[in-house]
Amino acid sequence: MNATKVVAPKTSPGRTAAGGRFSLGGLFRAREAGIVLALVVLVAFTATQNARFLSPQSIRDILLNTAILAVLAVGQATVMITRNIDLSVGSVLGLSAFATGSLLQANQGLPVIVALIAGVAIGAACGALNGVVVRLGKVPALVVTLGTLYAFRGAAYFWAGGEQINADELPGHFLRFGNSSILGIPWLVLIAAIVLVVAGVVLRNYRAGRELYAMGSSPQAAELAGIKVGRNTIAAFLVSGALAGVAGVLFAARFGTIDAAAGNGYELNVVAAAVVGGVAVFGGSGTVWGAGLGALLLTVIGSSLAVLDINQFWQQAIVGALILLAIGADRLVAVRVAKSLKKRDSHV
Amino acid sequence: MSDTRTRPAWLSRLASWDAAVIVITVLVLVIASGAVENFGSSRNFTFLLLDLLPIALIALPMTFVIVTGEIDLSVASTLGLTSAVMGDLWNRGLPIETIIPLCLVLGAVLGALNGFFVTVLKLPSLAVTIGTLALYRGLAFVVLGDSAVADFPRDYTSWVTGTIGGGAIPNLLIPLVVLALVFGLVLHATPIGRSVFAAGASEQAARFAGIRVARLKFWLYVVSGLVAGLAGVLWTLRYSSARADNGLGMELAVVAAVLLGGVSIFGGKGTLPGVLAGVVLLATLQNALRLQDVSNEALNVVTGVLLIISVLLPNIVIRFRAALRRRATT
């Protein structure tokens, strides 16, 4: 990306509804503050019930699980900001996890970075395919990625043919990468953090990122403004696919056991993380920070339920309720802003 | 398609997507019965019909919903929750005659909740029904966990799996045909159907024309939930097994079949015969390939690619025609 650095706009990133109160150097807006608050309350309550919840091991597990979801959520946020959606990420994760798994199985000496690159390449190819079909076919992303959700998953099954790669068939250094740390920070968390920061900064401060928000807010206006909508759409899907590829490699390293069903149904959690984190389904609004926080919240809820000894099955129901709550809250804000704008207009 | 000036009406009718799907479906049926061993057997025919039944059933209201420009991704979860509740009530010793109506009401209520979010709170239906997809499926697991309830009364289960007079046609085809006729007539021959198309073509114009679009959509969601509930009851009886994961992921197959049948995802366009042909085409291909020992999962490639082609091809045809017309005028 030959991104030119532009001056950071005064308004908050992608706040189309003009409700952008921008505080604290612009890192958090109201939604993100709300998630942080919910996280604090949830963690505090769970910790009072069971002190082990705050043990280093427990925190490590939560962070490791968040890392994979957060990487996917960053990609999803990038696509959703352009008013598209990528439902195929779970399948791309599965394809990339199995591909890197069998690559390492066959070449035990391969360094981790090569596996990562292979995963990214496979993911990027899938993402590019999504983007090209969406753009050139002028077909809604929902339908295209619904189709590729099937197709990529089917391809993974076709390839794996019911086989499973076990941890003892993978090189030790790769598995250590999945569970070891550098300076106390697990590699997976570090990679997720790098992805978050890079994507966050590009979306917020660089022309390439701002154009995505413009496209999501109004595709026609963006086109008229000379934004290369087609190229950017394909790029957004490419980013989402590549990150799903990264997530596949992280998945393989963390769990060691990989079959063609890896990441089955992840797309729901990923969309949920993004939506709960304040990324609007219909584009133009949201941040990758929010999506990352959404991923953290979903993971913490899962861990809390386990610690509190509540039926794990509540987790999915809570995810659903959170999505509804989140889009309801967005609607509320939009209505309020529209009202206040109308009032202001009437004085003119 | 408006390009009827230069060619006879029947030709452009034949060139329309849903007619093409019907033709392709018939072709696939003929080829499969000739080329695939056991495909033409009456036993396989019965299974084929029983397998496509839940998808066909749910596709009927889904057609209406998508023609109005909305979507309902929660249908398979509604099916699962209905099935779980059915099992739970049966465990508690309620008579089946009470359970079935309660399950239908439950389906309608779940649909009404979708309708409420979409039409009253005016939230995007894609996000709403992704949310209720997770919520309803989660509740299904909360109700029944990962256990299964199996001992439903024989009278019911044997009727649901039975065939008319012991032949090849399953008993369940009767309610499906009746419902398909009702939905087809309503969509293509009544003011309600015209309102559905009008709402999908331009919601604002439809409102100005006096159509209560929000109310219409609300009831469509109620019907969608009700039919998904019915599918849940029939599914449970057919496999004699109430499970929280019944019908998992079926929303994709339904949407794929509807779009394959020529309904536009943008709303305002589509026919019910086309949709039914889409359902049969999808089910036939999967059945025939499965008989050829193609794995279930590899079949997903077929479903996915078909779905993409079905949305791409009409666009390509339209652009191709536009290009031809441009050349003709210059």
XYZ file of C-alpha atoms in Angstrom:
678
model
C 0.000 0.000 0.000
C 1.542 3.310 -1.005
C -0.268 5.119 1.742
C 0.377 8.801 2.039
C 0.245 10.149 5.536
C -2.507 12.654 5.934
C -3.415 14.876 8.833
C -5.633 13.060 11.278
C -9.146 14.388 10.892
C -10.661 16.249 13.784
C -13.725 14.040 13.933
C -13.640 10.590 15.403
C -12.877 7.747 13.019
C -15.824 6.947 10.857
C -18.481 8.455 13.039
C -20.993 9.129 10.295
C -23.830 10.034 12.580
C -21.857 13.031 13.788
C -22.091 11.788 17.333
C -18.353 11.780 17.710
C -17.288 13.051 21.049
C -13.625 12.548 20.741
C -11.737 12.271 23.968
C -8.438 11.095 25.348
C -6.334 11.463 22.264
C -9.096 9.740 20.339
C -8.320 6.230 21.501
C -11.723 5.402 22.926
C -15.184 6.508 22.053
C -18.318 5.886 24.069
C -18.830 2.310 22.858
C -15.304 1.282 23.688
C -15.511 2.869 27.113
C -18.711 0.877 27.655
C -16.985 -2.393 26.757
C -14.076 -1.608 29.048
C -16.548 -0.927 31.852
C -18.390 -4.183 31.159
C -15.061 -6.018 31.154
C -14.004 -4.506 34.466
C -17.334 -5.369 36.122
C -17.307 -8.893 34.713
C -13.704 -9.583 35.713
C -14.198 -8.069 39.190
C -17.343 -10.076 39.846
C -15.862 -13.329 38.585
C -12.701 -12.768 40.618
C -14.704 -12.305 43.831
C -16.401 -15.638 43.175
C -13.213 -17.460 42.362
C -9.812 -15.868 42.937
C -8.161 -18.277 40.507
C -9.788 -16.334 37.669
C -7.028 -13.746 38.021
C -4.212 -16.281 38.202
C -1.431 -15.748 35.628
C -2.327 -19.042 33.940
C -5.974 -18.045 33.550
C -5.113 -14.593 32.216
C -2.647 -16.177 29.789
C -5.313 -18.533 28.487
C -7.773 -15.705 27.997
C -5.192 -13.638 26.123
C -4.170 -16.574 23.918
C -7.778 -17.295 23.016
C -8.463 -13.619 22.388
C -5.435 -13.320 20.107
C -6.861 -15.573 17.370
C -10.331 -14.034 17.521
C -8.905 -10.500 17.584
C -6.800 -11.052 14.452
C -9.935 -12.255 12.640
C -11.987 -9.384 14.040
C -9.512 -6.796 12.750
C -9.922 -8.192 9.236
C -13.685 -8.324 9.611
C -13.769 -4.722 10.826
C -11.762 -3.628 7.781
C -14.303 -5.244 5.459
C -17.373 -4.137 7.411
C -16.200 -0.511 7.435
C -16.491 -0.578 3.608
C -20.118 -1.722 3.930
C -19.330 -5.330 3.085
C -19.120 -8.477 5.175
C -16.833 -11.506 5.072
C -18.582 -14.652 6.257
C -15.881 -16.938 4.854
C -13.221 -16.211 7.511
C -13.853 -19.385 9.518
C -13.362 -21.493 6.390
C -10.247 -19.562 5.354
C -8.867 -20.157 8.848
C -9.515 -23.885 8.461
C -7.917 -24.024 5.018
C -4.826 -22.098 6.119
C -4.482 -24.070 9.380
C -4.574 -27.372 7.543
C -2.240 -26.120 4.805
C 0.440 -24.903 7.198
C -0.042 -28.020 9.317
C 0.637 -30.361 6.430
C 3.467 -28.152 5.171
C 5.235 -28.437 8.540
C 4.370 -32.101 8.819
C 6.233 -32.732 5.589
C 9.122 -30.316 6.263
C 9.946 -30.510 9.956
C 12.838 -28.066 9.705
C 10.810 -25.201 8.256
C 11.019 -22.031 10.363
C 7.835 -20.538 11.815
C 8.080 -17.438 9.660
C 7.779 -19.513 6.482
C 4.653 -21.176 7.860
C 3.248 -17.751 8.651
C 3.976 -16.511 5.145
C 2.359 -19.597 3.636
C -0.750 -19.081 5.762
C -0.927 -15.411 4.820
C -0.529 -16.271 1.131
C -3.355 -18.800 1.183
C -5.598 -16.439 3.130
C -4.786 -13.536 0.835
C -5.601 -15.632 -2.227
C -8.995 -16.567 -0.750
C -9.629 -12.960 0.217
C -8.650 -11.690 -3.225
C -11.065 -14.159 -4.793
C -13.853 -12.850 -2.535
C -12.988 -9.274 -3.375
C -12.765 -9.807 -7.123
C -16.102 -11.640 -7.297
C -17.790 -8.996 -5.122
C -16.385 -6.163 -7.191
C -16.460 -7.451 -10.756
C -19.677 -9.385 -10.292
C -21.340 -6.458 -8.517
C -22.774 -9.032 -6.145
C -23.432 -8.447 -2.439
C -20.558 -9.617 -0.260
C -23.043 -11.439 1.953
C -23.920 -13.824 -0.864
C -20.417 -14.221 -2.235
C -18.829 -14.972 1.122
C -21.723 -17.246 2.027
C -20.828 -19.182 -1.102
C -17.100 -19.198 -0.403
C -17.811 -20.185 3.211
C -19.093 -23.426 1.726
C -16.530 -23.662 -1.039
C -13.382 -23.003 1.030
C -14.561 -25.368 3.759
C -15.344 -27.985 1.156
C -11.892 -27.501 -0.357
C -10.337 -28.046 3.088
C -12.292 -31.300 3.495
C -11.423 -32.333 -0.031
C -7.767 -31.830 0.756
C -7.781 -33.353 4.227
C -10.035 -36.235 3.259
C -10.935 -36.985 6.866
C -7.301 -36.880 7.933
C -6.177 -35.185 11.091
C -2.777 -33.698 11.864
C -1.760 -34.415 15.438
C 0.557 -32.417 17.640
C 3.230 -35.119 17.641
C 3.516 -34.868 13.856
C 4.318 -31.151 14.008
C 7.829 -29.816 14.664
C 8.469 -28.909 18.288
C 9.570 -25.362 17.564
C 6.222 -24.611 15.932
C 4.259 -25.870 18.934
C 6.557 -23.962 21.276
C 5.828 -20.847 19.230
C 2.140 -21.395 19.982
C 2.647 -21.533 23.714
C 5.860 -19.715 24.562
C 6.437 -16.091 25.341
C 8.959 -13.397 24.678
C 9.536 -11.005 27.584
C 6.536 -12.576 29.292
C 4.203 -11.854 26.376
C 3.025 -14.921 24.421
C 3.983 -14.801 20.751
C 0.356 -15.102 19.711
C -0.640 -12.099 21.777
C 2.308 -10.137 20.430
C 1.314 -10.873 16.836
C -2.305 -9.940 17.531
C -1.154 -6.696 19.141
C 1.032 -5.839 16.150
C -1.868 -6.541 13.774
C -4.175 -4.372 15.861
C -1.776 -1.439 16.086
C -0.802 -1.487 12.410
C -4.397 -1.812 11.198
C -5.580 0.760 13.712
C -2.998 3.334 12.702
C -3.483 2.783 8.962
C -7.268 3.048 9.243
C -7.084 6.138 11.410
C -4.210 8.119 10.022
C -3.538 7.108 6.457
C -5.347 7.962 3.287
C -5.874 4.293 2.409
C -7.723 3.822 5.697
C -9.790 6.992 5.508
C -10.946 6.026 2.011
C -12.446 2.821 3.409
C -14.583 4.849 5.823
C -15.623 7.176 3.020
C -16.690 4.206 0.872
C -18.690 2.745 3.718
C -20.444 6.015 4.513
C -21.502 6.653 0.946
C -20.264 4.533 -1.937
C -21.523 6.942 -4.587
C -19.957 9.963 -2.945
C -16.689 8.080 -2.588
C -16.760 7.149 -6.262
C -17.483 10.761 -7.223
C -14.667 11.937 -4.972
C -12.283 9.894 -7.087
C -11.697 7.146 -4.580
C -10.775 3.918 -6.326
C -13.686 2.006 -4.794
C -13.063 -1.211 -6.682
C -9.399 -1.438 -5.835
C -10.067 -0.605 -2.185
C -12.862 -3.184 -1.913
C -10.584 -5.906 -3.210
C -7.825 -4.688 -0.877
C -10.155 -4.839 2.140
C -11.153 -8.431 1.372
C -7.511 -9.273 0.755
C -6.615 -7.925 4.206
C -9.450 -9.889 5.809
C -8.403 -13.080 4.027
C -4.712 -12.601 4.840
C -5.525 -12.045 8.518
C -7.741 -15.136 8.525
C -4.688 -16.921 7.100
C -2.570 -15.581 9.981
C -5.252 -16.726 12.409
C -5.108 -20.189 10.835
C -1.378 -20.436 11.510
C -1.874 -19.211 15.097
C -4.690 -21.751 15.506
C -2.437 -24.575 14.286
C 0.385 -23.508 16.586
C -1.850 -23.142 19.627
C -3.880 -26.325 19.352
C -1.509 -28.637 17.467
C -4.391 -30.853 16.432
C -5.843 -29.767 13.114
C -8.509 -31.269 10.899
C -10.565 -29.803 8.091
C -13.196 -28.576 10.578
C -10.801 -26.118 12.238
C -12.536 -22.827 12.890
C -15.935 -24.150 11.863
C -18.582 -21.579 12.766
C -16.004 -18.947 13.778
C -17.548 -16.418 11.419
C -20.377 -15.863 13.883
C -18.051 -15.021 16.775
C -15.961 -12.804 14.527
C -18.934 -10.795 13.271
C -20.192 -10.671 16.847
C -16.861 -9.334 18.122
C -16.838 -6.603 15.474
C -20.495 -5.639 15.956
C -20.272 -5.651 19.747
C -17.116 -3.556 19.386
C -19.042 -0.855 17.554
C -18.381 -1.649 13.901
C -21.629 -0.950 12.052
C -22.896 -3.713 9.768
C -23.742 -1.094 7.183
C -20.383 0.497 6.976
C -18.606 3.746 7.572
C -18.182 3.445 11.285
C -16.152 1.644 13.907
C -12.546 0.999 14.860
C -10.335 -2.050 15.017
C -9.680 -1.195 18.692
C -13.373 -1.734 19.289
C -13.331 -5.012 17.371
C -10.348 -6.162 19.427
C -12.126 -5.225 22.650
C -15.218 -7.052 21.407
C -13.090 -10.160 20.886
C -11.669 -9.790 24.410
C -15.154 -9.364 25.900
C -16.513 -12.479 24.162
C -13.522 -14.529 25.328
C -13.759 -13.255 28.918
C -17.474 -14.083 28.996
C -16.665 -17.638 27.962
C -14.013 -17.994 30.639
C -16.213 -16.401 33.308
C -19.050 -18.825 32.587
C -16.642 -21.705 33.043
C -15.249 -20.288 36.287
C -18.709 -19.418 37.645
C -19.798 -22.960 36.860
C -22.641 -21.764 34.640
C -23.797 -23.967 31.799
C -21.355 -23.240 28.932
C -24.263 -23.323 26.548
C -25.315 -19.916 27.817
C -22.317 -18.456 26.016
C -23.812 -18.584 22.542
C -27.101 -17.187 23.778
C -25.209 -14.321 25.431
C -23.286 -13.667 22.203
C -26.620 -13.354 20.384
C -28.093 -11.082 23.020
C -24.956 -8.909 22.915
C -25.217 -8.480 19.137
C -28.834 -7.367 19.480
C -27.927 -5.044 22.348
C -25.032 -3.544 20.408
C -26.965 -2.787 17.213
C -29.862 -1.526 19.353
C -27.516 0.887 21.115
C -26.180 2.134 17.772
C -29.708 2.762 16.586
C -30.518 4.673 19.759
C -27.514 6.950 19.290
C -28.342 7.499 15.619
C -31.929 8.463 16.413
C -30.805 10.855 19.133
C -28.249 12.482 16.868
C -30.785 12.815 14.059
C -33.193 14.507 16.462
C -30.615 16.954 17.748
C -29.564 17.784 14.186
C -33.169 18.436 13.238
C -33.576 20.731 16.222
C -30.456 22.646 15.253
C -31.651 23.006 11.681
C -34.982 24.395 12.753
C -33.264 27.448 14.289
C -31.612 28.349 11.035
C -36.360 -8.075 -18.215
C -37.565 -5.297 -20.457
C -35.837 -6.322 -23.632
C -38.947 -7.620 -25.368
C -39.168 -5.265 -28.333
C -36.842 -7.150 -30.603
C -37.759 -10.729 -29.797
C -40.880 -12.727 -29.080
C -42.105 -12.782 -25.491
C -41.724 -16.527 -25.079
C -38.050 -16.285 -25.926
C -37.202 -13.744 -23.257
C -39.379 -15.720 -20.853
C -37.282 -18.767 -21.622
C -34.116 -16.779 -21.145
C -35.125 -15.630 -17.675
C -33.155 -17.125 -14.849
C -35.903 -18.930 -12.972
C -37.135 -20.603 -16.134
C -33.560 -21.637 -16.849
C -33.274 -23.143 -13.372
C -36.439 -25.156 -13.917
C -35.038 -26.481 -17.206
C -31.662 -27.273 -15.617
C -33.399 -29.050 -12.735
C -35.360 -31.265 -15.094
C -32.196 -32.006 -17.075
C -30.265 -32.930 -13.926
C -33.112 -35.189 -12.816
C -33.159 -36.970 -16.180
C -29.380 -37.329 -16.424
C -29.072 -38.503 -12.829
C -31.754 -41.159 -13.222
C -29.931 -42.446 -16.294
C -26.346 -42.194 -15.144
C -26.381 -42.647 -11.370
C -27.031 -46.110 -10.076
C -29.922 -46.349 -7.621
C -30.858 -42.689 -8.181
C -34.101 -43.644 -9.885
C -35.075 -46.218 -7.256
C -38.299 -45.450 -5.425
C -36.528 -45.737 -2.077
C -34.015 -43.070 -3.040
C -36.802 -40.925 -4.440
C -38.557 -41.042 -1.058
C -35.373 -40.081 0.782
C -34.690 -37.277 -1.685
C -38.132 -35.809 -1.063
C -37.880 -36.220 2.708
C -34.449 -34.574 2.719
C -35.520 -31.550 0.728
C -38.711 -31.090 2.726
C -37.411 -28.864 5.578
C -35.434 -26.701 3.131
C -38.406 -26.402 0.774
C -40.726 -25.570 3.656
C -38.546 -22.810 5.088
C -37.720 -21.501 1.606
C -41.406 -20.579 1.070
C -41.570 -17.703 3.596
C -37.865 -16.951 3.026
C -38.758 -16.099 -0.577
C -41.218 -13.492 0.676
C -38.708 -12.090 3.155
C -35.908 -11.798 0.587
C -38.247 -10.335 -2.056
C -39.026 -7.508 0.394
C -35.276 -6.898 0.539
C -34.714 -8.319 4.024
C -33.222 -11.615 5.194
C -33.857 -14.120 7.991
C -30.735 -16.038 8.979
C -32.275 -17.294 12.233
C -34.564 -19.938 10.686
C -32.340 -22.952 11.351
C -31.834 -21.861 14.946
C -35.599 -21.458 15.310
C -35.919 -25.024 14.029
C -33.348 -26.170 16.599
C -34.938 -24.321 19.526
C -38.386 -25.643 18.607
C -36.979 -29.154 18.475
C -35.241 -28.736 21.852
C -38.372 -27.359 23.510
C -40.401 -30.187 21.991
C -38.022 -32.697 23.556
C -38.040 -30.935 26.907
C -41.855 -30.756 27.070
C -42.076 -34.410 26.077
C -39.649 -35.261 28.883
C -41.929 -33.390 31.267
C -44.773 -35.636 30.238
C -46.998 -33.276 28.253
C -49.195 -34.956 25.649
C -47.938 -34.591 22.072
C -51.259 -33.022 21.042
C -50.453 -30.100 23.344
C -46.747 -29.941 22.529
C -47.095 -29.518 18.763
C -49.344 -26.424 18.878
C -47.119 -24.947 21.593
C -44.071 -25.459 19.380
C -45.781 -23.750 16.452
C -46.657 -20.810 18.696
C -43.053 -20.711 19.887
C -41.838 -20.520 16.283
C -44.228 -17.645 15.569
C -43.078 -15.804 18.710
C -39.414 -16.185 17.748
C -40.279 -14.820 14.308
C -42.218 -11.961 15.873
C -39.158 -11.027 17.927
C -37.152 -10.756 14.675
C -39.974 -8.738 13.160
C -40.067 -6.448 16.180
C -36.346 -5.696 15.953
C -36.465 -5.148 12.188
C -39.695 -3.179 11.808
C -40.292 -1.427 15.133
C -36.715 -0.709 16.167
C -35.737 -0.410 12.460
C -32.528 -2.398 12.842
C -30.804 -4.005 9.835
C -32.267 -7.487 9.393
C -28.893 -9.041 8.562
C -27.428 -8.017 11.923
C -30.627 -8.784 13.838
C -30.970 -12.295 12.484
C -27.249 -13.052 12.913
C -27.863 -12.089 16.542
C -30.981 -14.235 16.922
C -29.225 -17.057 15.033
C -26.775 -17.195 17.941
C -29.392 -16.423 20.601
C -31.959 -19.044 19.563
C -29.336 -21.752 19.024
C -27.788 -20.916 22.385
C -31.186 -21.129 24.088
C -31.777 -24.488 22.390
C -28.619 -25.805 24.065
C -29.616 -24.206 27.347
C -32.967 -26.025 27.181
C -31.739 -29.464 26.180
C -27.939 -29.424 26.541
C -26.298 -31.997 24.316
C -28.738 -34.739 25.212
C -31.331 -36.153 22.837
C -34.964 -37.075 23.397
C -36.066 -39.985 21.284
C -39.197 -41.834 22.375
C -41.873 -39.909 20.503
C -45.176 -41.702 19.883
C -45.028 -44.199 17.045
C -48.244 -43.052 15.427
C -46.686 -39.690 14.705
C -43.173 -40.759 13.751
C -44.366 -43.489 11.437
C -46.768 -41.140 9.669
C -44.007 -38.592 9.157
C -41.592 -41.165 7.714
C -44.345 -43.074 5.901
C -45.347 -42.925 2.256
C -48.719 -42.570 0.603
C -50.191 -46.050 0.293
C -46.737 -47.543 0.896
C -45.505 -46.150 -2.467
C -42.636 -43.808 -3.177
C -44.314 -40.508 -2.315
C -43.840 -39.511 1.338
C -46.926 -38.488 3.300
C -45.235 -35.185 4.078
C -45.380 -34.150 0.440
C -49.093 -33.412 0.931
C -48.658 -30.565 3.426
C -45.674 -29.277 1.432
C -47.645 -29.131 -1.819
C -50.591 -27.467 -0.082
C -48.361 -24.862 1.538
C -46.430 -24.284 -1.698
C -49.720 -23.665 -3.525
C -50.911 -21.265 -0.830
C -47.632 -19.336 -0.737
C -47.416 -19.314 -4.538
C -50.940 -18.005 -4.972
C -50.470 -15.359 -2.300
C -47.182 -14.177 -3.825
C -48.258 -14.144 -7.463
C -52.012 -13.597 -7.450
C -53.019 -11.421 -4.513
C -52.596 -7.813 -3.357
C -50.364 -9.097 -0.549
C -47.956 -10.548 -3.089
C -47.966 -7.331 -5.103
C -47.214 -5.406 -1.903
C -44.298 -7.727 -1.207
C -42.790 -7.029 -4.631
C -43.526 -3.312 -4.339
C -41.879 -3.124 -0.907
C -38.806 -4.869 -2.272
C -38.572 -2.759 -5.424
C -38.785 0.542 -3.575
C -39.830 0.755 0.024
C -40.456 4.464 -0.162
C -42.598 4.222 -3.278
C -44.529 1.369 -1.697
C -45.209 3.475 1.383
C -46.410 6.372 -0.737
C -48.687 3.922 -2.521
C -50.336 3.215 0.802
C -48.694 -0.116 1.590
C -47.938 -0.567 5.263
C -44.474 -1.914 4.630
C -43.436 -2.283 8.283
C -46.569 -4.209 9.198
C -46.167 -6.427 6.152
C -42.563 -7.233 7.008
C -43.434 -7.914 10.642
C -45.986 -10.549 9.647
C -43.588 -12.072 7.130
C -41.125 -12.653 9.968
C -43.904 -14.177 12.086
C -44.778 -16.569 9.261
C -41.107 -17.342 8.689
C -40.726 -18.281 12.363
C -43.967 -20.271 12.350
C -42.908 -22.325 9.338
C -39.421 -22.847 10.821
C -41.174 -24.096 13.973
C -43.269 -26.475 11.882
C -40.100 -27.690 10.182
C -38.608 -28.231 13.651
C -41.575 -30.385 14.713
C -41.455 -32.442 11.507
C -37.659 -32.808 11.706
C -37.920 -34.083 15.298
C -40.605 -36.603 14.356
C -38.833 -37.745 11.199
C -35.592 -38.626 12.949
C -37.451 -39.400 16.180
C -34.826 -37.287 17.875
C -35.129 -33.886 19.557
C -31.694 -32.292 19.667
C -30.480 -28.746 20.185
C -28.243 -28.968 17.116
C -30.970 -30.118 14.727
C -30.783 -28.237 11.434
C -27.455 -26.615 12.342
C -26.275 -24.444 9.468
C -29.391 -25.005 7.384
C -30.013 -21.269 6.974
C -27.210 -21.235 4.404
C -28.774 -24.007 2.347
C -32.143 -22.240 2.390
C -30.701 -18.896 1.333
C -28.606 -20.647 -1.321
C -31.684 -22.421 -2.711
C -33.754 -19.230 -2.780
C -31.052 -17.233 -4.563
C -30.357 -20.140 -6.894
C -34.056 -20.030 -7.727
C -33.677 -16.560 -9.152
C -34.720 -14.345 -6.231
C -32.689 -11.153 -6.150
C -30.866 -10.521 -2.888
C -31.642 -6.823 -3.461
C -35.354 -7.554 -3.295
C -38.235 -6.963 -5.663
C -37.586 -9.906 -7.980
C -38.198 -13.640 -7.966
C -40.799 -16.351 -8.390
C -41.888 -19.205 -6.167
C -41.711 -21.878 -8.917
C -38.135 -20.771 -9.492
C -37.356 -21.144 -5.785
C -38.874 -24.612 -5.616
C -36.819 -25.569 -8.667
C -33.761 -24.192 -6.872
C -34.527 -26.353 -3.838
C -35.004 -29.462 -5.988
C -31.861 -28.718 -8.023
C -29.723 -28.366 -4.906
C -31.181 -31.470 -3.269
C -30.912 -33.553 -6.454
C -27.289 -32.643 -7.076
C -26.372 -33.432 -3.485
C -28.307 -36.701 -3.541
C -26.812 -37.827 -6.855
C -23.264 -36.947 -5.809
C -23.716 -38.675 -2.477
C -24.777 -41.828 -4.287
C -21.504 -41.543 -6.201
C -19.706 -41.637 -2.833
C -18.752 -37.975 -2.869
C -18.321 -36.962 0.768
C -20.849 -34.725 2.429
C -18.269 -32.051 3.012
C -17.018 -31.996 -0.544
C -20.623 -31.361 -1.546
C -20.289 -27.998 0.145
C -18.049 -26.929 -2.712
C -20.924 -27.622 -5.100
C -23.386 -25.669 -2.980
C -21.008 -22.740 -2.610
C -20.038 -22.543 -6.254
C -23.666 -22.890 -7.368
C -24.644 -20.051 -5.063
C -21.964 -17.764 -6.473
C -22.793 -18.676 -10.065
C -26.466 -18.077 -9.446
C -25.854 -14.507 -8.399
C -23.099 -13.841 -10.924
C -24.759 -15.218 -14.025
C -27.819 -12.924 -14.144
C -25.495 -9.921 -13.810
C -23.279 -11.161 -16.591
C -26.293 -11.796 -18.824
C -27.654 -8.311 -18.145
C -24.294 -6.704 -18.943
C -23.874 -8.836 -22.028
C -27.299 -7.771 -23.306
C -26.580 -4.150 -22.520
C -23.366 -4.389 -24.510
C -25.233 -5.989 -27.433
C -27.849 -3.261 -27.362
C -25.207 -0.569 -27.284
C -23.581 -2.078 -30.326
C -26.940 -2.311 -32.079
C -27.701 1.378 -31.529
C -24.335 2.715 -32.639
